[in-house]
Tab-separated table of C-alpha atoms in Angstrom:
chain	number	residue	atom	x	y	z
A	608	UNK	CA	22.289	-15.286	-23.087
A	609	UNK	CA	24.740	-12.398	-23.217
A	610	UNK	CA	26.264	-10.715	-20.208
A	611	UNK	CA	26.424	-6.975	-19.775
A	612	UNK	CA	29.867	-6.985	-21.444
A	613	UNK	CA	28.440	-8.583	-24.554
A	614	UNK	CA	29.907	-12.033	-23.924
A	615	UNK	CA	27.899	-15.217	-23.953
A	616	UNK	CA	27.640	-17.699	-21.138
A	617	UNK	CA	29.725	-20.865	-21.672
A	618	UNK	CA	28.233	-23.794	-23.544
A	619	UNK	CA	29.066	-27.472	-23.531
A	620	UNK	CA	30.157	-27.557	-27.170
A	621	UNK	CA	32.711	-24.749	-26.799
A	622	UNK	CA	36.316	-25.475	-25.906
A	623	UNK	CA	37.758	-23.431	-23.108
A	624	UNK	CA	41.089	-23.289	-21.416
A	625	UNK	CA	41.438	-24.670	-17.903
A	626	UNK	CA	43.427	-22.947	-15.221
A	627	UNK	CA	44.380	-24.826	-12.063
A	628	UNK	CA	44.256	-22.731	-8.940
A	629	UNK	CA	45.833	-24.048	-5.748
A	630	UNK	CA	44.615	-22.856	-2.349
A	631	UNK	CA	46.625	-22.721	0.866
A	632	UNK	CA	45.374	-23.213	4.373
A	633	UNK	CA	46.337	-21.072	7.356
A	634	UNK	CA	49.518	-23.120	7.855
A	635	UNK	CA	50.680	-22.454	4.307
A	636	UNK	CA	50.150	-26.030	3.026
A	637	UNK	CA	48.289	-26.765	-0.167
A	638	UNK	CA	44.756	-27.971	0.592
A	639	UNK	CA	43.050	-28.655	-2.745
A	640	UNK	CA	43.037	-27.727	-6.387
A	641	UNK	CA	40.156	-25.930	-8.074
A	642	UNK	CA	39.704	-25.665	-11.823
A	643	UNK	CA	38.602	-22.348	-13.232
A	644	UNK	CA	37.388	-22.119	-16.821
A	645	UNK	CA	38.358	-19.287	-19.119
A	646	UNK	CA	36.022	-18.405	-21.962
A	647	UNK	CA	37.290	-18.551	-25.501
A	648	UNK	CA	37.060	-15.210	-27.298
A	649	UNK	CA	35.587	-17.009	-30.329
A	650	UNK	CA	32.191	-17.307	-28.663
A	651	UNK	CA	31.831	-13.573	-28.130
A	652	UNK	CA	30.268	-13.051	-31.549
A	653	UNK	CA	28.059	-16.129	-31.499
A	654	UNK	CA	24.415	-16.152	-30.428
A	655	UNK	CA	22.711	-18.568	-28.046
A	656	UNK	CA	19.195	-19.932	-27.748
A	657	UNK	CA	17.944	-16.922	-25.797
A	658	UNK	CA	18.842	-14.609	-28.674
A	659	UNK	CA	16.841	-16.834	-31.015
A	660	UNK	CA	13.612	-16.437	-28.982
A	661	UNK	CA	11.066	-14.082	-30.591
A	662	UNK	CA	10.334	-10.866	-28.741
A	663	UNK	CA	6.646	-11.655	-28.278
A	664	UNK	CA	7.456	-14.839	-26.348
A	665	UNK	CA	9.889	-13.011	-24.061
A	666	UNK	CA	7.343	-10.220	-23.518
A	667	UNK	CA	4.698	-12.789	-22.618
A	668	UNK	CA	7.034	-14.301	-20.010
A	669	UNK	CA	7.896	-10.875	-18.620
A	670	UNK	CA	4.182	-9.999	-18.359
A	671	UNK	CA	3.644	-13.054	-16.201
A	672	UNK	CA	6.646	-12.151	-14.050
A	673	UNK	CA	5.604	-8.521	-13.532
A	674	UNK	CA	2.021	-9.473	-12.673
A	675	UNK	CA	3.213	-11.875	-9.952
A	676	UNK	CA	6.071	-9.766	-8.519
A	677	UNK	CA	6.003	-9.646	-4.714
A	678	UNK	CA	8.385	-6.715	-4.306
A	679	UNK	CA	10.076	-4.108	-6.523
A	680	UNK	CA	13.350	-6.060	-6.599
A	681	UNK	CA	11.645	-8.974	-8.376
A	682	UNK	CA	11.156	-6.710	-11.372
A	683	UNK	CA	14.295	-4.611	-11.032
A	684	UNK	CA	16.499	-7.716	-11.149
A	685	UNK	CA	15.200	-8.383	-14.649
A	686	UNK	CA	16.109	-4.875	-15.792
A	687	UNK	CA	19.762	-5.269	-14.784
A	688	UNK	CA	20.244	-8.752	-16.286
A	689	UNK	CA	21.056	-7.804	-19.863
A	690	UNK	CA	20.296	-5.155	-22.459
A	691	UNK	CA	17.636	-7.149	-24.257
A	692	UNK	CA	15.684	-7.947	-21.106
A	693	UNK	CA	16.010	-4.323	-20.014
A	694	UNK	CA	14.455	-3.051	-23.247
A	695	UNK	CA	11.694	-5.679	-23.389
A	696	UNK	CA	10.818	-5.352	-19.690
A	697	UNK	CA	10.090	-1.658	-20.254
A	698	UNK	CA	7.589	-2.517	-22.970
A	699	UNK	CA	4.213	-0.866	-22.325
A	700	UNK	CA	2.423	-4.224	-22.244
A	701	UNK	CA	4.751	-5.521	-19.509
A	702	UNK	CA	4.460	-2.355	-17.435
A	703	UNK	CA	0.669	-2.321	-17.713
A	704	UNK	CA	0.515	-5.785	-16.096
A	705	UNK	CA	2.757	-5.001	-13.109
A	706	UNK	CA	1.322	-6.010	-9.734
A	707	UNK	CA	0.618	-3.536	-6.891
A	708	UNK	CA	3.602	-4.834	-4.893
A	709	UNK	CA	5.889	-3.906	-7.779
A	710	UNK	CA	5.276	-0.299	-6.720
A	711	UNK	CA	5.777	-0.931	-2.979
A	712	UNK	CA	8.615	1.586	-2.837
A	713	UNK	CA	9.992	2.569	0.552
A	714	UNK	CA	9.703	6.242	1.357
A	715	UNK	CA	13.386	6.372	2.326
A	716	UNK	CA	14.292	5.086	-1.161
A	717	UNK	CA	12.229	7.691	-3.012
A	718	UNK	CA	14.185	9.304	-5.822
A	719	UNK	CA	13.744	10.877	-9.223
A	720	UNK	CA	14.332	7.519	-10.902
A	721	UNK	CA	11.552	5.936	-8.800
A	722	UNK	CA	9.270	8.835	-9.736
A	723	UNK	CA	10.122	8.356	-13.402
A	724	UNK	CA	9.464	4.614	-13.224
A	725	UNK	CA	6.019	5.132	-11.693
A	726	UNK	CA	5.263	7.789	-14.312
A	727	UNK	CA	6.301	5.412	-17.125
A	728	UNK	CA	4.056	2.664	-15.735
A	729	UNK	CA	1.167	5.115	-15.359
A	730	UNK	CA	1.597	6.262	-18.961
A	731	UNK	CA	1.514	2.595	-19.999
A	732	UNK	CA	-1.976	2.307	-18.502
A	733	UNK	CA	-1.201	0.571	-15.204
A	734	UNK	CA	-4.016	1.621	-12.849
A	735	UNK	CA	-2.042	0.655	-9.719
A	736	UNK	CA	0.798	2.950	-10.799
A	737	UNK	CA	-1.723	5.733	-11.477
A	738	UNK	CA	-3.216	5.355	-8.010
A	739	UNK	CA	0.098	5.040	-6.141
A	740	UNK	CA	1.719	7.977	-7.930
A	741	UNK	CA	-1.480	9.992	-7.564
A	742	UNK	CA	-1.509	9.494	-3.785
A	743	UNK	CA	2.189	10.385	-3.532
A	744	UNK	CA	1.797	13.545	-5.612
A	745	UNK	CA	-1.394	14.672	-3.897
A	746	UNK	CA	-0.359	14.168	-0.268
A	747	UNK	CA	3.465	14.002	-0.204
A	748	UNK	CA	4.612	16.225	-3.081
A	749	UNK	CA	1.580	18.550	-2.658
A	750	UNK	CA	0.867	18.521	-6.374
A	751	UNK	CA	-2.896	18.401	-5.868
A	752	UNK	CA	-4.055	18.762	-9.459
A	753	UNK	CA	-1.752	16.156	-10.948
A	754	UNK	CA	-2.340	13.720	-8.082
A	755	UNK	CA	-6.130	13.961	-8.305
A	756	UNK	CA	-5.935	13.590	-12.090
A	757	UNK	CA	-3.951	10.356	-11.801
A	758	UNK	CA	-6.357	8.949	-9.206
A	759	UNK	CA	-9.275	9.898	-11.455
A	760	UNK	CA	-7.591	8.059	-14.341
A	761	UNK	CA	-7.453	4.932	-12.196
A	762	UNK	CA	-11.028	5.457	-10.981
A	763	UNK	CA	-12.303	5.585	-14.565
A	764	UNK	CA	-10.898	2.074	-14.958
A	765	UNK	CA	-12.971	0.958	-11.922
A	766	UNK	CA	-10.049	0.893	-9.520
A	767	UNK	CA	-11.772	0.598	-6.130
A	768	UNK	CA	-9.017	2.126	-3.900
A	769	UNK	CA	-8.830	5.154	-6.220
A	770	UNK	CA	-12.612	5.610	-6.076
A	771	UNK	CA	-12.536	5.449	-2.285
A	772	UNK	CA	-9.607	7.894	-2.012
A	773	UNK	CA	-11.434	10.376	-4.237
A	774	UNK	CA	-14.488	9.947	-2.008
A	775	UNK	CA	-12.399	10.836	1.066
A	776	UNK	CA	-11.099	13.907	-0.767
A	777	UNK	CA	-14.682	14.978	-1.544
A	778	UNK	CA	-15.875	14.369	2.025
A	779	UNK	CA	-13.049	16.492	3.480
A	780	UNK	CA	-12.619	19.054	0.707
A	781	UNK	CA	-8.927	18.100	0.645
A	782	UNK	CA	-6.695	20.446	-1.283
A	783	UNK	CA	-9.202	23.283	-0.958
A	784	UNK	CA	-11.326	25.042	1.640
A	785	UNK	CA	-14.121	23.744	3.847
A	786	UNK	CA	-16.634	25.066	1.307
A	787	UNK	CA	-15.205	22.691	-1.292
A	788	UNK	CA	-16.729	19.656	0.447
A	789	UNK	CA	-19.129	17.709	-1.759
A	790	UNK	CA	-20.865	15.111	0.395
A	791	UNK	CA	-23.101	13.797	-2.372
A	792	UNK	CA	-20.167	13.244	-4.685
A	793	UNK	CA	-18.348	11.476	-1.871
A	794	UNK	CA	-21.294	9.150	-1.267
A	795	UNK	CA	-21.592	8.408	-5.003
A	796	UNK	CA	-17.890	7.527	-5.261
A	797	UNK	CA	-18.153	5.423	-2.089
A	798	UNK	CA	-21.130	3.558	-3.499
A	799	UNK	CA	-19.215	2.735	-6.678
A	800	UNK	CA	-16.195	1.491	-4.711
A	801	UNK	CA	-18.494	-0.507	-2.415
A	802	UNK	CA	-20.119	-2.126	-5.449
A	803	UNK	CA	-16.638	-3.273	-6.489
A	804	UNK	CA	-16.152	-4.847	-3.049
A	805	UNK	CA	-13.872	-2.294	-1.365
A	806	UNK	CA	-14.141	-2.990	2.377
A	807	UNK	CA	-13.409	0.547	3.665
A	808	UNK	CA	-15.911	1.969	1.157
A	809	UNK	CA	-18.561	-0.447	2.447
A	810	UNK	CA	-17.887	0.755	5.999
A	811	UNK	CA	-17.921	4.416	5.029
A	812	UNK	CA	-21.157	4.007	3.089
A	813	UNK	CA	-22.719	2.129	6.002
A	814	UNK	CA	-21.858	4.909	8.459
A	815	UNK	CA	-23.099	7.567	6.018
A	816	UNK	CA	-26.452	5.798	5.749
A	817	UNK	CA	-26.683	5.327	9.513
A	818	UNK	CA	-25.874	8.982	10.241
A	819	UNK	CA	-27.602	10.558	7.251
A	820	UNK	CA	-24.288	12.083	6.152
A	821	UNK	CA	-24.578	13.185	2.521
A	822	UNK	CA	-27.487	10.817	1.913
A	823	UNK	CA	-30.967	10.205	3.308
A	824	UNK	CA	-30.736	8.358	6.614
A	825	UNK	CA	-31.456	4.634	6.472
A	826	UNK	CA	-30.251	2.864	9.603
A	827	UNK	CA	-31.239	-0.646	8.525
A	828	UNK	CA	-29.472	-0.334	5.169
A	829	UNK	CA	-26.421	1.129	6.877
A	830	UNK	CA	-26.208	-1.826	9.230
A	831	UNK	CA	-26.467	-4.170	6.263
A	832	UNK	CA	-23.451	-2.540	4.613
A	833	UNK	CA	-21.453	-2.748	7.845
A	834	UNK	CA	-22.222	-6.455	8.202
A	835	UNK	CA	-21.233	-6.990	4.569
A	836	UNK	CA	-17.941	-5.183	5.203
A	837	UNK	CA	-17.218	-7.477	8.148
A	838	UNK	CA	-18.035	-10.568	6.109
A	839	UNK	CA	-15.810	-9.522	3.219
A	840	UNK	CA	-12.970	-8.749	5.590
A	841	UNK	CA	-13.298	-12.161	7.207
A	842	UNK	CA	-13.203	-13.909	3.831
A	843	UNK	CA	-10.197	-11.877	2.652
A	844	UNK	CA	-8.138	-12.567	5.770
A	845	UNK	CA	-8.965	-16.271	5.923
A	846	UNK	CA	-8.237	-16.795	2.217
A	847	UNK	CA	-4.860	-15.068	2.509
A	848	UNK	CA	-4.045	-17.217	5.536
A	849	UNK	CA	-4.983	-20.377	3.635
A	850	UNK	CA	-2.694	-19.358	0.776
A	851	UNK	CA	0.147	-18.910	3.278
A	852	UNK	CA	-0.540	-22.269	4.990
A	853	UNK	CA	-1.215	-20.561	8.326
A	854	UNK	CA	-3.499	-22.283	10.830
A	855	UNK	CA	-6.651	-20.289	11.503
A	856	UNK	CA	-8.234	-22.464	14.200
A	857	UNK	CA	-7.187	-20.103	16.999
A	858	UNK	CA	-8.578	-17.141	15.075
A	859	UNK	CA	-12.110	-18.530	15.195
A	860	UNK	CA	-12.058	-18.405	18.983
A	861	UNK	CA	-12.738	-14.934	20.315
A	862	UNK	CA	-9.922	-13.422	22.363
A	863	UNK	CA	-9.484	-9.869	23.678
A	864	UNK	CA	-5.705	-10.144	23.381
A	865	UNK	CA	-3.345	-9.688	20.455
A	866	UNK	CA	-2.466	-12.709	18.351
A	867	UNK	CA	1.158	-13.957	18.297
A	868	UNK	CA	2.679	-13.757	14.837
A	869	UNK	CA	3.375	-17.170	13.222
A	870	UNK	CA	7.030	-16.168	13.075
A	871	UNK	CA	8.012	-15.842	16.738
A	872	UNK	CA	10.795	-13.404	15.849
A	873	UNK	CA	8.228	-10.848	14.755
A	874	UNK	CA	6.035	-8.867	17.145
A	875	UNK	CA	2.496	-9.894	17.976
A	876	UNK	CA	-0.184	-8.961	15.474
A	877	UNK	CA	-3.111	-6.855	16.734
A	878	UNK	CA	-6.484	-8.456	16.153
A	879	UNK	CA	-8.634	-7.122	13.354
A	880	UNK	CA	-11.075	-4.845	15.191
A	881	UNK	CA	-14.460	-5.221	13.531
A	882	UNK	CA	-14.286	-8.969	13.054
A	883	UNK	CA	-14.888	-9.384	16.776
A	884	UNK	CA	-18.542	-8.735	15.878
A	885	UNK	CA	-18.510	-12.262	14.441
A	886	UNK	CA	-16.781	-13.747	17.486
A	887	UNK	CA	-13.437	-13.771	15.684
A	888	UNK	CA	-10.074	-12.146	16.295
A	889	UNK	CA	-7.801	-12.374	13.268
A	890	UNK	CA	-4.727	-10.410	12.125
A	891	UNK	CA	-5.495	-7.052	10.545
A	892	UNK	CA	-5.375	-6.986	6.711
A	893	UNK	CA	-2.260	-5.659	5.039
A	894	UNK	CA	-2.350	-1.978	4.137
A	895	UNK	CA	-2.041	-0.856	0.520
A	896	UNK	CA	1.520	0.041	-0.607
A	897	UNK	CA	0.414	3.642	-1.175
A	898	UNK	CA	-0.817	3.930	2.429
A	899	UNK	CA	2.427	2.422	3.705
A	900	UNK	CA	4.400	4.968	1.682
A	901	UNK	CA	2.411	7.885	3.148
A	902	UNK	CA	2.901	6.609	6.698
A	903	UNK	CA	6.665	6.161	6.193
A	904	UNK	CA	7.016	9.518	4.409
A	905	UNK	CA	5.502	11.572	7.243
A	906	UNK	CA	7.007	9.421	9.987
A	907	UNK	CA	10.437	10.339	8.634
A	908	UNK	CA	9.397	13.990	8.992
A	909	UNK	CA	8.437	13.694	12.639
A	910	UNK	CA	4.798	12.801	12.026
A	911	UNK	CA	3.942	16.431	11.247
A	912	UNK	CA	2.784	17.067	7.648
A	913	UNK	CA	2.943	20.838	8.115
A	914	UNK	CA	2.368	23.697	10.561
A	915	UNK	CA	-0.843	23.007	12.438
A	916	UNK	CA	-1.639	19.925	10.346
A	917	UNK	CA	-2.279	16.403	11.632
A	918	UNK	CA	-2.191	12.843	10.361
A	919	UNK	CA	-5.126	10.453	10.437
A	920	UNK	CA	-4.878	8.605	13.757
A	921	UNK	CA	-5.577	5.210	12.192
A	922	UNK	CA	-2.167	3.555	11.797
A	923	UNK	CA	-3.083	1.863	8.510
A	924	UNK	CA	-4.115	5.063	6.721
A	925	UNK	CA	-1.267	7.601	6.481
A	926	UNK	CA	-3.374	10.449	5.032
A	927	UNK	CA	-2.441	13.972	6.233
A	928	UNK	CA	-4.520	17.105	6.475
A	929	UNK	CA	-4.163	19.605	3.661
A	930	UNK	CA	-5.507	22.475	5.793
A	931	UNK	CA	-6.092	23.096	9.493
A	932	UNK	CA	-8.985	21.264	11.160
A	933	UNK	CA	-9.726	19.269	8.023
A	934	UNK	CA	-10.185	15.911	9.764
A	935	UNK	CA	-12.927	15.130	12.267
A	936	UNK	CA	-12.001	14.685	15.927
A	937	UNK	CA	-13.275	12.255	18.505
A	938	UNK	CA	-16.270	13.854	20.239
A	939	UNK	CA	-15.318	12.369	23.632
A	940	UNK	CA	-11.618	13.117	24.127
A	941	UNK	CA	-10.696	15.265	21.126
A	942	UNK	CA	-7.217	13.723	21.162
A	943	UNK	CA	-7.490	11.778	17.901
A	944	UNK	CA	-8.713	12.692	14.444
A	945	UNK	CA	-9.701	10.717	11.390
A	946	UNK	CA	-9.988	11.304	7.671
A	947	UNK	CA	-13.109	9.144	7.421
A	948	UNK	CA	-15.686	7.290	9.471
A	949	UNK	CA	-14.227	4.005	8.248
A	950	UNK	CA	-10.827	4.855	9.785
A	951	UNK	CA	-12.540	5.953	13.004
A	952	UNK	CA	-14.485	2.681	13.264
A	953	UNK	CA	-11.352	0.611	12.659
A	954	UNK	CA	-9.180	2.523	15.109
A	955	UNK	CA	-11.902	2.564	17.774
A	956	UNK	CA	-11.902	-1.172	18.373
A	957	UNK	CA	-8.253	-1.623	17.455
A	958	UNK	CA	-6.764	0.902	19.863
A	959	UNK	CA	-8.729	3.991	20.810
A	960	UNK	CA	-11.531	2.274	22.749
A	961	UNK	CA	-9.077	1.451	25.546
A	962	UNK	CA	-7.523	4.939	25.525
A	963	UNK	CA	-10.486	7.273	25.062
A	964	UNK	CA	-11.425	9.282	28.154
A	965	UNK	CA	-13.931	12.162	28.305
A	966	UNK	CA	-12.598	15.641	29.001
A	967	UNK	CA	-14.402	18.869	29.820
A	968	UNK	CA	-12.256	21.072	27.631
A	969	UNK	CA	-10.174	20.442	24.513
A	970	UNK	CA	-6.896	22.101	23.702
A	971	UNK	CA	-6.346	23.169	20.124
A	972	UNK	CA	-2.959	23.419	18.373
A	973	UNK	CA	-2.360	26.899	19.790
A	974	UNK	CA	-2.971	25.766	23.376
A	975	UNK	CA	-6.367	27.491	23.627
A	976	UNK	CA	-9.157	25.640	25.418
A	977	UNK	CA	-12.658	25.221	24.016
A	978	UNK	CA	-15.819	23.721	25.464
A	979	UNK	CA	-16.634	20.220	24.236
A	980	UNK	CA	-20.386	20.803	23.996
A	981	UNK	CA	-19.931	23.962	21.968
A	982	UNK	CA	-17.569	22.200	19.581
A	983	UNK	CA	-19.966	19.284	19.115
A	984	UNK	CA	-22.961	21.494	18.537
A	985	UNK	CA	-21.310	24.063	16.318
A	986	UNK	CA	-18.860	22.027	14.269
A	987	UNK	CA	-19.760	19.158	11.936
A	988	UNK	CA	-16.090	18.102	11.909
A	989	UNK	CA	-16.553	16.054	15.088
A	990	UNK	CA	-16.929	12.302	14.935
A	991	UNK	CA	-18.689	10.387	17.667
A	992	UNK	CA	-17.189	7.366	19.415
A	993	UNK	CA	-18.555	3.946	18.502
């Protein structure tokens, strides 16, 4: 294999010169001798076994690496190894196989090169790149049309998170006015994502059926979807714990308290809220890299996405409002707001249930008070406590 300077790594059948280097200790005496090899310039023009490998074999190996990458650096380290790996790693087939965690870019590290890399992966047909870049453009860069187009491209390929995000956009009329809400389209997108097993979509669809929101009310069917969401969440968390060799015996015993993280240096993990319905209390599932990026992006800007705008109060979401009063507020206290009923249900048992307190009057962003009953009766953007 060649280095970035074009030289080859040393081989056993190549003669090299040996230089003896003597080291001194703090007293100035010689401690030991170390031999350092110097490459012969004759090997600079010779090829090694790596150069003899066909491109299709190297691309196949790189596809496996990109599909199993656990962080962006796993893939970036390949790009900076040598020129040949750099060119082959940017092959469209390799980029199309990249895992979601390959695009887990920190908001503080966002740059034009990161934007270009995500765009290249999206052009190569990677649905995760399409979804992640679509969320960033729609909510962070405020490029609504391009962001929605990228999420739609991923949704066409049956990408469940993209289908659910488009459903949230339709429910809220994000990027437009209140009249742009399309509840039926939101329910249809939610149903498709729920069919693919998306847990938040199952919850949202269950609450829509229970409340008759955008679909004919069917309480029994709504409860069935909510139970299915809980069951899928339990399976997902337990399977991930088994893969990490983490003991789950304590999780199957109900506890109202937070669960200590297996690594005692890390803070305690809050219990997953809805799984307590099964008598369990397990760590909450990991948020999608796109949601983490949104949360970090707006946290760095003081948690305010714009004048008079608010973030979804569920810590694992990160979605901001695109216009004033877009998200629904808690009907009891009016202090929190959510982009969806799924986020409200999660945050209720995770945090807000212990904090929510009824008030007689709400204060809006301008400091004006309004009656709670009037707001509940005259505004459909109010969400009831669970």
